[in-house]
Short mmCIF file of C-alpha atoms in Angstrom, two decimals:
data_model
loop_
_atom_site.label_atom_id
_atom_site.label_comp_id
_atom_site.label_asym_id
_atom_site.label_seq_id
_atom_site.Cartn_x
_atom_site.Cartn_y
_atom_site.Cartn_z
CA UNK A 1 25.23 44.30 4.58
CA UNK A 2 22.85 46.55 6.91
CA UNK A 3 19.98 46.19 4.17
CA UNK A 4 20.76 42.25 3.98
CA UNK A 5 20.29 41.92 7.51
CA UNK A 6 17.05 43.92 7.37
CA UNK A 7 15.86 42.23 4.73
CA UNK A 8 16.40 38.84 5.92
CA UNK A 9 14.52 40.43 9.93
CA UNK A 10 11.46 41.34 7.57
CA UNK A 11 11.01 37.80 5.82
CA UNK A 12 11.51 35.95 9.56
CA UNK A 13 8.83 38.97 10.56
CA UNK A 14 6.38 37.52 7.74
CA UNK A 15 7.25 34.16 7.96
CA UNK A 16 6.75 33.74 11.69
CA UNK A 17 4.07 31.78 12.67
CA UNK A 18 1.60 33.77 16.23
CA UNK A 19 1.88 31.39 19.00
CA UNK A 20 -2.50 31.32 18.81
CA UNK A 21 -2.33 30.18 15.16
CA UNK A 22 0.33 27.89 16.14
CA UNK A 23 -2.04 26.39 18.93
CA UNK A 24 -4.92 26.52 16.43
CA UNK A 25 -3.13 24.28 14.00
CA UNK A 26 -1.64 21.93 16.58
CA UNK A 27 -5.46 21.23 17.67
CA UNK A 28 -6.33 20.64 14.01
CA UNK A 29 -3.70 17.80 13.55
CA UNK A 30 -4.96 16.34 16.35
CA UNK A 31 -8.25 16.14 15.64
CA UNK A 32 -7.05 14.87 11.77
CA UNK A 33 -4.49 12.35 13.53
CA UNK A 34 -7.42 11.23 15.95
CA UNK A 35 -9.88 10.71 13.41
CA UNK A 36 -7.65 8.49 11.46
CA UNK A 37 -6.68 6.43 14.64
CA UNK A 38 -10.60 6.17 15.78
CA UNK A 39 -12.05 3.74 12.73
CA UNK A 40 -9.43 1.50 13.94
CA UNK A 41 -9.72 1.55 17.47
CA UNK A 42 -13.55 1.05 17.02
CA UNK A 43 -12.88 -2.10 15.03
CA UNK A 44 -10.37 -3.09 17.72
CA UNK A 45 -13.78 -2.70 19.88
CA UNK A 46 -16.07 -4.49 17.79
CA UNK A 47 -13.52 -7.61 17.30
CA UNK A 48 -13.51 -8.26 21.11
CA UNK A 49 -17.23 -7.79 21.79
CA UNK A 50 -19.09 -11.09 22.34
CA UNK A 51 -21.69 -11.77 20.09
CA UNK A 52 -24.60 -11.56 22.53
CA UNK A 53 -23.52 -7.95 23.48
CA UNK A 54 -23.41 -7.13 20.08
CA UNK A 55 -26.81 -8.36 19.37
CA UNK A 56 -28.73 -6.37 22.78
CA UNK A 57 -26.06 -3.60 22.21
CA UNK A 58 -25.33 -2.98 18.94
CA UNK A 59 -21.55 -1.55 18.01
CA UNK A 60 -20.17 0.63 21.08
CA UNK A 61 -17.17 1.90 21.39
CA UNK A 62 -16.91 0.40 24.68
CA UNK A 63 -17.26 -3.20 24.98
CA UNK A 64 -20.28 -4.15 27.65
CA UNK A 65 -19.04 -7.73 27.32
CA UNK A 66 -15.19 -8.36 26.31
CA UNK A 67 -14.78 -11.52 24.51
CA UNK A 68 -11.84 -13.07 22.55
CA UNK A 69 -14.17 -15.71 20.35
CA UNK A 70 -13.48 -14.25 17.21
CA UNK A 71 -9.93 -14.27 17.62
CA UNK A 72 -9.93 -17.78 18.96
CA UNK A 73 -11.93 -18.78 15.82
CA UNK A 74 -9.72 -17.04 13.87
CA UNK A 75 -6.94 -18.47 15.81
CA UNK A 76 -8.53 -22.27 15.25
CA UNK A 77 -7.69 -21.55 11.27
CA UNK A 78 -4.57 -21.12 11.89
CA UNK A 79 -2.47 -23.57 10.16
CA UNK A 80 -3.86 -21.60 6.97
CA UNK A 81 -4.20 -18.33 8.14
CA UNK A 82 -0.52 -18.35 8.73
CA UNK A 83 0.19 -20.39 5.56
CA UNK A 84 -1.22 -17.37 4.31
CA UNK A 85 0.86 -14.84 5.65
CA UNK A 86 3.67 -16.38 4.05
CA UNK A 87 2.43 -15.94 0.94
CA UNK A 88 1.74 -12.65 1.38
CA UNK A 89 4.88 -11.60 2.60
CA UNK A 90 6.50 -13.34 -0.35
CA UNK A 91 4.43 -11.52 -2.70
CA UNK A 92 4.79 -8.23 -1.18
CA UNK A 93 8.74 -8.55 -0.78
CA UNK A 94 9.09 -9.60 -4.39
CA UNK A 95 6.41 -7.50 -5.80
CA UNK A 96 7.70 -4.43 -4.19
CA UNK A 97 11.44 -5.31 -5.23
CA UNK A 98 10.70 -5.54 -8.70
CA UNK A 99 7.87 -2.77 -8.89
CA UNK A 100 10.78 -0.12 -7.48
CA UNK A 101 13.17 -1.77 -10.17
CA UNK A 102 10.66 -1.51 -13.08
CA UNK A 103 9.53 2.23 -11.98
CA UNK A 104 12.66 3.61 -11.13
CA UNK A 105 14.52 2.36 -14.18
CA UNK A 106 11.49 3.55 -16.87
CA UNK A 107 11.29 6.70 -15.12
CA UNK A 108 14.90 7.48 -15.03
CA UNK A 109 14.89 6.62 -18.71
CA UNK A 110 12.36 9.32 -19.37
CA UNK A 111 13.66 12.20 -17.47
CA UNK A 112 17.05 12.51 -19.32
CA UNK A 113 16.72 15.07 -22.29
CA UNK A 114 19.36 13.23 -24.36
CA UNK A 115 17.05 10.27 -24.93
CA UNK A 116 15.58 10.42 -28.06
CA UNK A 117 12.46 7.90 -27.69
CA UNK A 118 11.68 9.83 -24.99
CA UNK A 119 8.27 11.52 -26.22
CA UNK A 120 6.81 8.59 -27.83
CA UNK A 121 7.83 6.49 -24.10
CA UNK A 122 6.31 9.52 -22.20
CA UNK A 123 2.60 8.60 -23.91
CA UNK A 124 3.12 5.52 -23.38
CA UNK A 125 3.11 5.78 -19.95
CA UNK A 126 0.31 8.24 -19.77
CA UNK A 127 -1.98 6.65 -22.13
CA UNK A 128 -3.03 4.26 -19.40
CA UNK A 129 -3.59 6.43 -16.58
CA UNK A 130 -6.56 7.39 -18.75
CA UNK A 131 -7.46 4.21 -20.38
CA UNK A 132 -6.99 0.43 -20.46
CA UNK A 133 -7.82 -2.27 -21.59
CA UNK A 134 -10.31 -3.74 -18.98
CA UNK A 135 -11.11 -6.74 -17.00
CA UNK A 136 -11.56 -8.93 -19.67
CA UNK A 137 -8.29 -8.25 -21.75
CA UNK A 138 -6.28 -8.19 -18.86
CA UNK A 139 -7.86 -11.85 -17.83
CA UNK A 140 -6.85 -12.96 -21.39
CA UNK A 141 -3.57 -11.78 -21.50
CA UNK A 142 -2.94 -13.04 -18.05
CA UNK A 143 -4.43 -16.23 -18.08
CA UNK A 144 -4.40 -17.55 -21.63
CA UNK A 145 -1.38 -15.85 -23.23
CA UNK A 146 1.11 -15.50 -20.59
CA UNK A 147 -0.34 -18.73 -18.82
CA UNK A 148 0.30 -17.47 -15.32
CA UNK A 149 -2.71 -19.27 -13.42
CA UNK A 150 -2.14 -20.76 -10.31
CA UNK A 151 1.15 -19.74 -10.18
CA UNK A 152 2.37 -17.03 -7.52
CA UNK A 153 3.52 -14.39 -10.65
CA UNK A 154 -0.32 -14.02 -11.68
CA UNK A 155 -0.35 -11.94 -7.98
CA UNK A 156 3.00 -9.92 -8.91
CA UNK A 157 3.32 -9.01 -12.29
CA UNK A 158 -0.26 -7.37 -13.16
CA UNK A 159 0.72 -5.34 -10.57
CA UNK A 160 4.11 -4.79 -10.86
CA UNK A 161 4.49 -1.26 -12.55
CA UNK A 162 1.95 1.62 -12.67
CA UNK A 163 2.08 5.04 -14.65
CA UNK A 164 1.57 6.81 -11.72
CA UNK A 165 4.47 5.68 -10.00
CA UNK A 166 7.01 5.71 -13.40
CA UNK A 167 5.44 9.57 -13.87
CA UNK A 168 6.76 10.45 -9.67
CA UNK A 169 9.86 8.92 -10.64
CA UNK A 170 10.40 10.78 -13.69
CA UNK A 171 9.41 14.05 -12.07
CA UNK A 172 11.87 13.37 -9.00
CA UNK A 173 14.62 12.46 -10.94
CA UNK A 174 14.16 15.82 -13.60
CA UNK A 175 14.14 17.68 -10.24
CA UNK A 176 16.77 16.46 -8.61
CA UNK A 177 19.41 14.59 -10.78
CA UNK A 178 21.72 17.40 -12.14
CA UNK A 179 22.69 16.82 -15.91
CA UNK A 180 26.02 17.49 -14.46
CA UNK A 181 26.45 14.39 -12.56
CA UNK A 182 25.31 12.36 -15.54
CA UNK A 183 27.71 13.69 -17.95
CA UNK A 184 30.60 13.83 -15.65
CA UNK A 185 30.13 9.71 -15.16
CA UNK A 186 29.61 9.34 -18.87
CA UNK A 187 33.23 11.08 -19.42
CA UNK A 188 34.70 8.54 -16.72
CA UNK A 189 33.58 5.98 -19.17
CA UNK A 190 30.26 4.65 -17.22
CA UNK A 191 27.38 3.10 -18.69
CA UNK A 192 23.66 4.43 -18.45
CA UNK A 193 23.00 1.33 -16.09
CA UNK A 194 25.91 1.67 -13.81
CA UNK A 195 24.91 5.66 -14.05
CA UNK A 196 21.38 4.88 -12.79
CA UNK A 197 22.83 1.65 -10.16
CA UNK A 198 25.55 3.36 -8.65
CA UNK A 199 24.91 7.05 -9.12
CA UNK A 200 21.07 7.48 -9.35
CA UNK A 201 19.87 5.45 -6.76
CA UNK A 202 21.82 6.24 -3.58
CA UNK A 203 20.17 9.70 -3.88
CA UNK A 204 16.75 8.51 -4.77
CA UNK A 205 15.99 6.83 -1.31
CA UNK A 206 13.34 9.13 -0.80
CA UNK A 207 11.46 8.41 -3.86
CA UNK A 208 12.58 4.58 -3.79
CA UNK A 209 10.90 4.39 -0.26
CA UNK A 210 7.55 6.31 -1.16
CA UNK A 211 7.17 3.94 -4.24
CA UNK A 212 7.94 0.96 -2.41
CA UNK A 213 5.51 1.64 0.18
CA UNK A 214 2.92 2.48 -2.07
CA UNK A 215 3.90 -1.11 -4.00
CA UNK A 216 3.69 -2.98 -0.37
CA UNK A 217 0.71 -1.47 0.48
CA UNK A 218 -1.11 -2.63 -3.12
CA UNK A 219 0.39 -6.16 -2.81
CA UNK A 220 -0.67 -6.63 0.90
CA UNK A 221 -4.11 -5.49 0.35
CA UNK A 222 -4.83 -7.24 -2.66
CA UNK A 223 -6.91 -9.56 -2.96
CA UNK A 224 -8.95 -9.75 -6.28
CA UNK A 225 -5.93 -11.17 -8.43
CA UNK A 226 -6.42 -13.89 -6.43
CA UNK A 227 -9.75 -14.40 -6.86
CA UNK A 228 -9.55 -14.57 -10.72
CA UNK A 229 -6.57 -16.83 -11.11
CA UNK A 230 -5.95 -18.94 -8.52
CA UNK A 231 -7.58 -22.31 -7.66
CA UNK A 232 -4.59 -23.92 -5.48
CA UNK A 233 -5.28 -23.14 -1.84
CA UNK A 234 -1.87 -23.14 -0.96
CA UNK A 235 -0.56 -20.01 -3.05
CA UNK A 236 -3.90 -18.17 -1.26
CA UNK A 237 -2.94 -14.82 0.51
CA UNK A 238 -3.85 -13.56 3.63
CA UNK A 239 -6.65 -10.75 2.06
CA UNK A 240 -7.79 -13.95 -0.68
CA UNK A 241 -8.10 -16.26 2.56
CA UNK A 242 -9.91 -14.01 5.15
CA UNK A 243 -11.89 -12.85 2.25
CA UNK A 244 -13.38 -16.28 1.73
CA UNK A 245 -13.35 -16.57 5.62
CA UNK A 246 -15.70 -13.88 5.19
CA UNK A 247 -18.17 -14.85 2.43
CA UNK A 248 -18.49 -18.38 4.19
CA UNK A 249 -19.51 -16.81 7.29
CA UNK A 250 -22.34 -14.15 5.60
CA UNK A 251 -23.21 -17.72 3.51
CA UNK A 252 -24.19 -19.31 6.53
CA UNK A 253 -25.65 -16.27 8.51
CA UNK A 254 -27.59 -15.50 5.22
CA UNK A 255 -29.08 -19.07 4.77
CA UNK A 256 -31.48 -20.10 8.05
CA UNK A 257 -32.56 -22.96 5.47
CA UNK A 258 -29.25 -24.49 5.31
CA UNK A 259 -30.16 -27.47 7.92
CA UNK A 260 -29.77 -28.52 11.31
CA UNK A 261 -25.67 -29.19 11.44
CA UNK A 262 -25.52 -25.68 9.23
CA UNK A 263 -27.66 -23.61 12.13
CA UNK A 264 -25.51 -25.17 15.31
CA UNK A 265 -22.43 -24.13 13.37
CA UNK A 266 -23.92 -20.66 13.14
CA UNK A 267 -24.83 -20.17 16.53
CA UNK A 268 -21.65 -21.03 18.06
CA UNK A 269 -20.05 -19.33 15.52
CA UNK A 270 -19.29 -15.34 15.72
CA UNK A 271 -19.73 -12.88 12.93
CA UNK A 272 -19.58 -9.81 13.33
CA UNK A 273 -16.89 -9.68 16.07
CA UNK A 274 -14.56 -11.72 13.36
CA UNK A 275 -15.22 -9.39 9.75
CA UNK A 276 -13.70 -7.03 12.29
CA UNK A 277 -10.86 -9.56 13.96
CA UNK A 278 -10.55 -10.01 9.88
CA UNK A 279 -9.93 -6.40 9.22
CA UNK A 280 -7.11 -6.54 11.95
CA UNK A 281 -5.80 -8.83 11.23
CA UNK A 282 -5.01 -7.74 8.01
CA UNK A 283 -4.19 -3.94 8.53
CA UNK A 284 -1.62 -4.35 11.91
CA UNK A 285 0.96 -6.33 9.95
CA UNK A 286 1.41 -3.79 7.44
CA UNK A 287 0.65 -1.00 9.64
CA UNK A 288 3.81 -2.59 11.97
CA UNK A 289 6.06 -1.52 8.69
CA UNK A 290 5.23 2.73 8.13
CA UNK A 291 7.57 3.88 10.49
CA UNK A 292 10.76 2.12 8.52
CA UNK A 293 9.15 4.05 5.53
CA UNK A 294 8.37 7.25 7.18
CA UNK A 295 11.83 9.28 7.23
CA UNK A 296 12.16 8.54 3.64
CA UNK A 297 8.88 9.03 2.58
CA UNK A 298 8.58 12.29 4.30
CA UNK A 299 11.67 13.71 2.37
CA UNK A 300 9.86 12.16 -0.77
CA UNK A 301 7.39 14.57 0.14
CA UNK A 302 8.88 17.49 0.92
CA UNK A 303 11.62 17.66 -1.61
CA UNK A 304 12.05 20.28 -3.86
CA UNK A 305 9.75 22.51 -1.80
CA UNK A 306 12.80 24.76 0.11
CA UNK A 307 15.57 25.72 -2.21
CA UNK A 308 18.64 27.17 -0.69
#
């Protein structure tokens, strides 16, 4: 008992962390967690810096002249702009519902030794991490085959499942899904789908939460789906919207030529103050959601590392 106690002194001993090191690595994360926050606060800047500052001044990060045109121009748009928020939020919710689905029930498949298939499914999923089938393929299928153009499932379902997320699934449910449990509910007569509905996932939150985020972070920030198969304005997103915003505005800037009615347009008109109000815009909303994430996708992290 003595030599336990001694023993278990000597690993605190080595595992305790000096209070300088301690200090050292408190002022690293903050230097880390202030160089992530800074990029955005220096957009912030940017997107409520009048145009005329902007030209004498160039980008500061303190404004010399505050000025809310680009969100008011921004704001002017907004029968689509928030037109376009719907849409995005429909396509994240759904995307990300049926992307955790897809993943969780492929990777679950996988990671039980009794399935048989379960080598030839395993390449199947890692063949395309390394290759694919490109652009052009993809377009075909998409568009000609499955005949999802201008309809709200050409934004979901290319995007839907990923063998990168399937292979973090498989791995956290080897890891932490005991044989055990699964052959005890087989004996009590259960199925392998009410195994993995009402056994599997309760105890998965923490992977079902990292791959959801990652799922709503892809469908809110995409942008180029949109651009290759839609035509009707009124399934555009929010990135597919104030992308166009964009190119309209670097059009006009990028065309003195362009006539009288064209150049008065431009020079009331602010551009660099709204590509930033555009990158806002588009990374609060999503931003707003991390901290529902964050407890599970910590534990997502961090499980398996400490073993009792």
């Amino acid at each position: 008992m003595k030599k336990k106690n001694k023993d278990l002194e000597s690993s605190a001993t080595i595992n305790q962390i000096k209070p300088a090191t301690n200090v050292l690595f408190n002022i690293i994360f903050l230097i880390l967690g202030l160089s992530c926050i800074f990029p955005l606060l220096f957009v912030f800047s940017i997107s409520i810096t009048s145009e005329e500052a902007l030209r004498m001044n160039g980008y500061q990060i303190i404004p010399p002249e505050l000025s809310g045109a680009a969100y008011q121009f921004l704001w002017n748009e907004r029968a689509m702009i928030f037109r376009a928020v719907f849409m995005s939020v429909v396509v994240t919710v759904i995307g990300t519902i049926i992307t955790v689905a897809l993943t969780t029930t492929m990777g679950y498949v996988v990671s039980r030794k009794s399935f048989k298939l379960k080598g030839i499914y395993t390449w199947i999923i890692f063949i395309p991490m390394i290759f694919n089938g490109g652009m052009l393929s993809s377009y075909v299928v998409i568009n000609n085959i499955l005949g999802l153009r201008n309809t709200i499932w050409a934004l979901i379902l290319p995007l839907a499942c990923s063998s990168f997320s399937v292979t973090i699934c498989r791995t956290f449910f080897r890891t932490t899904v005991p044989d055990a449990i699964v052959e005890s509910a087989k004996i009590d007569g259960a199925g392998q789908f009410r195994i993995w509905a009402q056994i599997v996932l309760p105890i998965s939150k923490p992977v079902m939460a990292t791959i959801g985020m990652f799922a709503a972070f892809g469908y809110w920030n995409d942008w180029f789906q949109a651009s290759l198969y839609l035509d009707n304005k009124n399934l555009q997103t929010l990135q597919s919207l104030l992308n166009n915003i964009q190119k309209n505005i670097e059009y006009i800037a990028n065309n003195p030529a362009g006539g009288l009615s064209m150049q008065e347009y431009k020079l009331s008109m602010p551009t660099e103050s709204v590509r930033m109000a555009i990158a806002i815009v588009i990374i609060v909303p999503i931003a707003m959601t991390y901290p529902f994430f964050q407890k599970y996708f910590i534990s997502g992290l961090t499980i398996g590392s400490v073993k009792e």
